Structure formats: C-alpha cells, structure tokens
Amino acid sequence: MASQYEIEHNVRFAEGRSSGRRVDMASFFSLLNSIVDPSTESADARDQHHNPHATPTPVDTALLYRMLQDQMRTLQVTAPTDDNRNFLERLIVTLDDDIHAPPTTLPGVSQEFLDTVDRVNRKALSKDDDCAICKIPYLEDQWCLVVELPCKGRHRFDLECVGPWLRSKGTCPMCREEMGKKKQVPVVEDDEEEDGDMMYA
C-alpha cells in the first residue's frame, strides 16, 4: 500500500525503503474504509464505499481501536526516551475505554479533513525536531511529510504516525483538542437593523 507521501507526490518508492520505527497500518486503513460512516465522508469517498448503508458494529470499532493500540504498543517497546514511552502509554490507556465500550460512530476526522491539514515546509524544520509518536527526527527522512494540527498548541507530527489516530479518535494526541469540528460563529445583532424603519432625509 502506498504511503501518504507517495499518494500526495505521485511517486512510488522501492519496497525496501526503511520506515524506521513507523508501523505499517495498511490493515487498519482497510478496516477503517470498510466501516466508516459514508455520511461523514466526501462525495468521492461515498462513491468508492462498497456498502453505503454499512455502519460500524461494536466488534469492528473495537478491533479498529485495538489495531491502533497495537501500533502504539509496538512503538512503546522501542521507545528511545522515558517521555516517549510515557506518552505512548497514555495513548494506549485512552484507547482501552474505546475497546471495552466502543462508540456507535467513529469520532475521527474525515480523509478530506486529513488531506487539508497544514503541511510543514521542510525548511521550517530544525534537525532536532521530531515526531512525538515515533520520535524520528523529521529531517532524517528524505521524504518527510509533517503536518501541523489546528489545535491551540499547533502540534506537529509525521502524517503517517498521526493519521490513524486522527481518523479514529479525531483529537490531537498531545492536547486532546477536537479536530475537524466547525467553529460556531456568533451572530452579532446589528443595532442599525432595529432602527430600520427610520427615514433619513
């Protein structure tokens, strides 16, 4: 399965390309695509969905969260720092609730939202900047694809690392702020409208 970078840049890497600590999430995305609620996706995604009336069952949803949890556990085993190990542990524990009491609908963001998350220019990264999930310095990857989430902390991650979390949980892994929700614009009453019947000479 092609990586997000390969899709966005219309390239195909050799099979032997090293991914460091990143975990192959092809099975996760295959299951996600089979259970995602078509009404939350774009028209193109709905057209590609094989069963437009499908809704996720608790078993499928729990399995999806289990796959994500397994990704975090795999990374935790080789965590290079205690901070990274503890961060991954918090994500793993958070997923326990979703596994034991799966939601009836996935709260994750749509693929359309993920495709529009701000990409970080390689020139804006320093050699010490790394992904909080995999801890690989961004610039070690010749084809890094770093995103900046629209949360208050503007947290950055490798798209391949944060994509599964965002699609299934819909929150920033660091601050847990919800992503993809449209902000309510307050309606401001215009004082002039109240005086609309007044005539001006």
mmCIF file of C-alpha atoms in Angstrom:
data_model
loop_
_atom_site.group_PDB
_atom_site.id
_atom_site.type_symbol
_atom_site.label_atom_id
_atom_site.label_comp_id
_atom_site.label_asym_id
_atom_site.label_seq_id
_atom_site.Cartn_x
_atom_site.Cartn_y
_atom_site.Cartn_z
ATOM 1 C CA MET A 1 0.000 0.000 0.000
ATOM 2 C CA ALA A 2 1.316 3.431 -0.913
ATOM 3 C CA SER A 3 2.240 5.843 1.864
ATOM 4 C CA GLN A 4 0.524 9.207 2.228
ATOM 5 C CA TYR A 5 3.672 10.880 0.845
ATOM 6 C CA GLU A 6 3.652 8.643 -2.246
ATOM 7 C CA ILE A 7 -0.008 9.438 -2.881
ATOM 8 C CA GLU A 8 0.392 13.196 -2.447
ATOM 9 C CA HIS A 9 3.532 13.426 -4.584
ATOM 10 C CA ASN A 10 2.555 10.796 -7.169
ATOM 11 C CA VAL A 11 5.731 8.759 -6.621
ATOM 12 C CA ARG A 12 6.390 5.122 -5.847
ATOM 13 C CA PHE A 13 9.290 4.109 -3.598
ATOM 14 C CA ALA A 14 11.152 0.832 -3.818
ATOM 15 C CA GLU A 15 9.813 -1.858 -1.482
ATOM 16 C CA GLY A 16 12.965 -1.818 0.618
ATOM 17 C CA ARG A 17 12.557 1.774 1.812
ATOM 18 C CA SER A 18 13.223 1.879 5.539
ATOM 19 C CA SER A 19 10.469 3.300 7.698
ATOM 20 C CA GLY A 20 12.403 3.354 10.978
ATOM 21 C CA ARG A 21 10.009 2.936 13.895
ATOM 22 C CA ARG A 22 6.876 3.616 11.861
ATOM 23 C CA VAL A 23 4.354 0.794 11.797
ATOM 24 C CA ASP A 24 2.567 -0.432 8.668
ATOM 25 C CA MET A 25 -1.098 0.490 9.139
ATOM 26 C CA ALA A 26 -2.464 -0.981 5.883
ATOM 27 C CA SER A 27 -4.778 -3.377 7.783
ATOM 28 C CA PHE A 28 -6.030 -0.516 9.955
ATOM 29 C CA PHE A 29 -6.974 1.608 6.937
ATOM 30 C CA SER A 30 -8.532 -1.369 5.160
ATOM 31 C CA LEU A 31 -10.841 -1.980 8.134
ATOM 32 C CA LEU A 32 -11.488 1.756 8.553
ATOM 33 C CA ASN A 33 -12.558 2.074 4.919
ATOM 34 C CA SER A 34 -14.986 -0.815 5.326
ATOM 35 C CA ILE A 35 -16.717 0.604 8.428
ATOM 36 C CA VAL A 36 -16.520 4.375 8.032
ATOM 37 C CA ASP A 37 -19.862 6.158 8.039
ATOM 38 C CA PRO A 38 -20.352 7.277 4.437
ATOM 39 C CA SER A 39 -22.356 10.337 5.501
ATOM 40 C CA THR A 40 -19.244 11.808 7.138
ATOM 41 C CA GLU A 41 -17.094 11.430 4.044
ATOM 42 C CA SER A 42 -16.829 13.473 0.879
ATOM 43 C CA ALA A 43 -18.912 12.558 -2.184
ATOM 44 C CA ASP A 44 -15.888 10.868 -3.794
ATOM 45 C CA ALA A 45 -15.342 8.691 -0.717
ATOM 46 C CA ARG A 46 -19.044 7.764 -0.613
ATOM 47 C CA ASP A 47 -18.908 6.715 -4.254
ATOM 48 C CA GLN A 48 -15.966 4.418 -3.519
ATOM 49 C CA HIS A 49 -17.595 2.889 -0.442
ATOM 50 C CA HIS A 50 -18.833 -0.609 -1.301
ATOM 51 C CA ASN A 51 -21.748 -0.650 1.117
ATOM 52 C CA PRO A 52 -23.292 2.807 1.557
ATOM 53 C CA HIS A 53 -25.666 1.512 4.265
ATOM 54 C CA ALA A 54 -22.929 -0.036 6.399
ATOM 55 C CA THR A 55 -22.493 1.239 9.921
ATOM 56 C CA PRO A 56 -19.687 0.179 12.216
ATOM 57 C CA THR A 57 -20.520 -2.669 14.573
ATOM 58 C CA PRO A 58 -19.111 -2.567 18.106
ATOM 59 C CA VAL A 59 -16.877 -5.534 17.222
ATOM 60 C CA ASP A 60 -15.414 -3.751 14.171
ATOM 61 C CA THR A 61 -14.940 -0.493 16.046
ATOM 62 C CA ALA A 62 -13.251 -2.251 18.964
ATOM 63 C CA LEU A 63 -10.972 -4.081 16.506
ATOM 64 C CA LEU A 64 -10.042 -0.790 14.847
ATOM 65 C CA TYR A 65 -9.052 0.719 18.195
ATOM 66 C CA ARG A 66 -7.179 -2.479 19.083
ATOM 67 C CA MET A 67 -5.128 -2.155 15.879
ATOM 68 C CA LEU A 68 -4.295 1.449 16.763
ATOM 69 C CA GLN A 69 -3.394 0.395 20.285
ATOM 70 C CA ASP A 70 -1.121 -2.335 18.904
ATOM 71 C CA GLN A 71 0.667 0.313 16.826
ATOM 72 C CA MET A 72 1.305 2.358 19.972
ATOM 73 C CA ARG A 73 2.479 -0.734 21.886
ATOM 74 C CA THR A 74 4.905 -1.676 19.106
ATOM 75 C CA LEU A 75 6.397 1.819 19.233
ATOM 76 C CA GLN A 76 6.441 1.801 23.032
ATOM 77 C CA VAL A 77 8.638 -1.320 23.121
ATOM 78 C CA THR A 78 11.413 0.521 21.286
ATOM 79 C CA ALA A 79 10.761 3.982 22.749
ATOM 80 C CA PRO A 80 14.063 5.897 22.808
ATOM 81 C CA THR A 81 13.152 8.016 25.864
ATOM 82 C CA ASP A 82 11.085 7.705 29.015
ATOM 83 C CA ASP A 83 8.991 10.690 27.933
ATOM 84 C CA ASN A 84 8.112 8.960 24.652
ATOM 85 C CA ARG A 85 7.325 5.696 26.456
ATOM 86 C CA ASN A 86 5.044 7.529 28.920
ATOM 87 C CA PHE A 87 3.331 9.492 26.136
ATOM 88 C CA LEU A 88 2.607 6.282 24.228
ATOM 89 C CA GLU A 89 1.357 4.646 27.431
ATOM 90 C CA ARG A 90 -1.178 7.464 27.891
ATOM 91 C CA LEU A 91 -2.425 6.937 24.334
ATOM 92 C CA ILE A 92 -2.670 3.172 24.930
ATOM 93 C CA VAL A 93 -4.697 3.676 28.121
ATOM 94 C CA THR A 94 -7.016 6.139 26.359
ATOM 95 C CA LEU A 95 -7.756 3.513 23.714
ATOM 96 C CA ASP A 96 -8.731 0.934 26.386
ATOM 97 C CA ASP A 97 -12.045 2.741 27.006
ATOM 98 C CA ASP A 98 -12.857 2.667 23.289
ATOM 99 C CA ILE A 99 -12.016 -1.028 23.060
ATOM 100 C CA HIS A 100 -14.127 -2.038 26.067
ATOM 101 C CA ALA A 101 -17.042 0.296 25.261
ATOM 102 C CA PRO A 102 -16.810 1.073 21.537
ATOM 103 C CA PRO A 103 -18.678 4.141 20.311
ATOM 104 C CA THR A 104 -21.541 3.631 17.869
ATOM 105 C CA THR A 105 -19.941 6.056 15.417
ATOM 106 C CA LEU A 106 -16.291 6.857 14.894
ATOM 107 C CA PRO A 107 -15.465 10.336 16.197
ATOM 108 C CA GLY A 108 -12.489 10.605 13.862
ATOM 109 C CA VAL A 109 -11.926 13.191 11.170
ATOM 110 C CA SER A 110 -12.674 12.520 7.518
ATOM 111 C CA GLN A 111 -9.989 11.769 4.964
ATOM 112 C CA GLU A 112 -10.954 15.066 3.362
ATOM 113 C CA PHE A 113 -10.032 16.896 6.592
ATOM 114 C CA LEU A 114 -6.762 14.969 6.853
ATOM 115 C CA ASP A 115 -5.889 15.918 3.282
ATOM 116 C CA THR A 116 -6.243 19.609 4.121
ATOM 117 C CA VAL A 117 -4.267 19.723 7.382
ATOM 118 C CA ASP A 118 -1.390 22.211 7.040
ATOM 119 C CA ARG A 119 1.829 20.673 5.745
ATOM 120 C CA VAL A 120 5.053 21.988 7.275
ATOM 121 C CA ASN A 121 7.724 23.108 4.847
ATOM 122 C CA ARG A 122 10.955 21.168 5.255
ATOM 123 C CA LYS A 123 12.843 24.472 5.503
ATOM 124 C CA ALA A 124 10.841 25.353 8.635
ATOM 125 C CA LEU A 125 12.139 22.264 10.495
ATOM 126 C CA SER A 126 15.310 22.080 12.574
ATOM 127 C CA LYS A 127 17.480 18.975 12.831
ATOM 128 C CA ASP A 128 16.250 18.322 16.390
ATOM 129 C CA ASP A 129 12.518 18.493 15.571
ATOM 130 C CA ASP A 130 10.922 15.064 15.818
ATOM 131 C CA CYS A 131 7.532 13.389 15.852
ATOM 132 C CA ALA A 132 6.117 12.894 19.350
ATOM 133 C CA ILE A 133 4.781 9.487 18.328
ATOM 134 C CA CYS A 134 7.689 7.781 16.542
ATOM 135 C CA LYS A 135 10.479 10.119 17.821
ATOM 136 C CA ILE A 136 12.264 10.013 14.461
ATOM 137 C CA PRO A 137 13.756 13.434 13.652
ATOM 138 C CA TYR A 138 11.791 14.734 10.685
ATOM 139 C CA LEU A 139 14.841 15.661 8.629
ATOM 140 C CA GLU A 140 16.250 12.127 8.844
ATOM 141 C CA ASP A 141 13.553 11.161 6.366
ATOM 142 C CA GLN A 142 14.321 12.465 2.887
ATOM 143 C CA TRP A 143 10.591 12.365 2.115
ATOM 144 C CA CYS A 144 9.192 13.579 5.427
ATOM 145 C CA LEU A 145 5.581 14.694 5.423
ATOM 146 C CA VAL A 146 4.991 16.744 8.563
ATOM 147 C CA VAL A 147 1.613 18.194 9.477
ATOM 148 C CA GLU A 148 0.697 20.924 11.940
ATOM 149 C CA LEU A 149 -2.635 20.351 13.612
ATOM 150 C CA PRO A 150 -5.102 23.218 14.019
ATOM 151 C CA CYS A 151 -5.071 22.887 17.808
ATOM 152 C CA LYS A 152 -4.053 25.687 20.182
ATOM 153 C CA GLY A 153 -0.609 24.085 20.600
ATOM 154 C CA ARG A 154 -0.107 23.788 16.804
ATOM 155 C CA HIS A 155 1.362 20.327 17.475
ATOM 156 C CA ARG A 156 3.345 18.711 14.675
ATOM 157 C CA PHE A 157 3.565 15.037 13.722
ATOM 158 C CA ASP A 158 4.562 12.798 10.857
ATOM 159 C CA LEU A 159 1.357 12.373 8.878
ATOM 160 C CA GLU A 160 1.865 8.600 8.733
ATOM 161 C CA CYS A 161 2.045 8.463 12.540
ATOM 162 C CA VAL A 162 -0.839 10.766 13.414
ATOM 163 C CA GLY A 163 -3.175 9.844 10.542
ATOM 164 C CA PRO A 164 -4.610 6.671 12.140
ATOM 165 C CA TRP A 165 -5.198 8.483 15.452
ATOM 166 C CA LEU A 166 -6.948 11.400 13.766
ATOM 167 C CA ARG A 167 -9.122 9.177 11.553
ATOM 168 C CA SER A 168 -10.300 7.088 14.517
ATOM 169 C CA LYS A 169 -10.189 9.468 17.501
ATOM 170 C CA GLY A 170 -10.481 12.932 15.941
ATOM 171 C CA THR A 171 -8.352 14.670 18.574
ATOM 172 C CA CYS A 172 -4.798 15.955 18.836
ATOM 173 C CA PRO A 173 -2.810 13.158 20.524
ATOM 174 C CA MET A 174 -0.947 15.692 22.671
ATOM 175 C CA CYS A 175 -3.596 18.123 23.932
ATOM 176 C CA ARG A 176 -6.748 16.127 23.011
ATOM 177 C CA GLU A 177 -8.365 19.142 21.384
ATOM 178 C CA GLU A 178 -11.038 18.025 18.919
ATOM 179 C CA MET A 179 -10.134 18.391 15.263
ATOM 180 C CA GLY A 180 -12.401 18.944 12.291
ATOM 181 C CA LYS A 181 -15.295 20.467 14.191
ATOM 182 C CA LYS A 182 -16.665 23.590 12.597
ATOM 183 C CA LYS A 183 -16.499 26.516 14.974
ATOM 184 C CA GLN A 184 -19.751 28.285 15.712
ATOM 185 C CA VAL A 185 -19.671 31.855 14.511
ATOM 186 C CA PRO A 186 -21.508 34.069 16.984
ATOM 187 C CA VAL A 187 -24.368 36.026 15.479
ATOM 188 C CA VAL A 188 -23.918 39.728 16.173
ATOM 189 C CA GLU A 189 -27.083 41.791 16.252
ATOM 190 C CA ASP A 190 -26.743 44.928 14.192
ATOM 191 C CA ASP A 191 -28.108 47.968 16.042
ATOM 192 C CA GLU A 192 -28.941 49.628 12.730
ATOM 193 C CA GLU A 193 -31.383 46.836 11.868
ATOM 194 C CA GLU A 194 -33.509 47.792 14.893
ATOM 195 C CA ASP A 195 -33.753 51.308 13.505
ATOM 196 C CA GLY A 196 -34.542 50.033 10.022
ATOM 197 C CA ASP A 197 -37.893 51.788 9.859
ATOM 198 C CA MET A 198 -36.355 55.213 10.436
ATOM 199 C CA MET A 199 -36.317 57.534 7.452
ATOM 200 C CA TYR A 200 -33.292 59.636 6.701
ATOM 201 C CA ALA A 201 -33.563 62.939 4.837
#
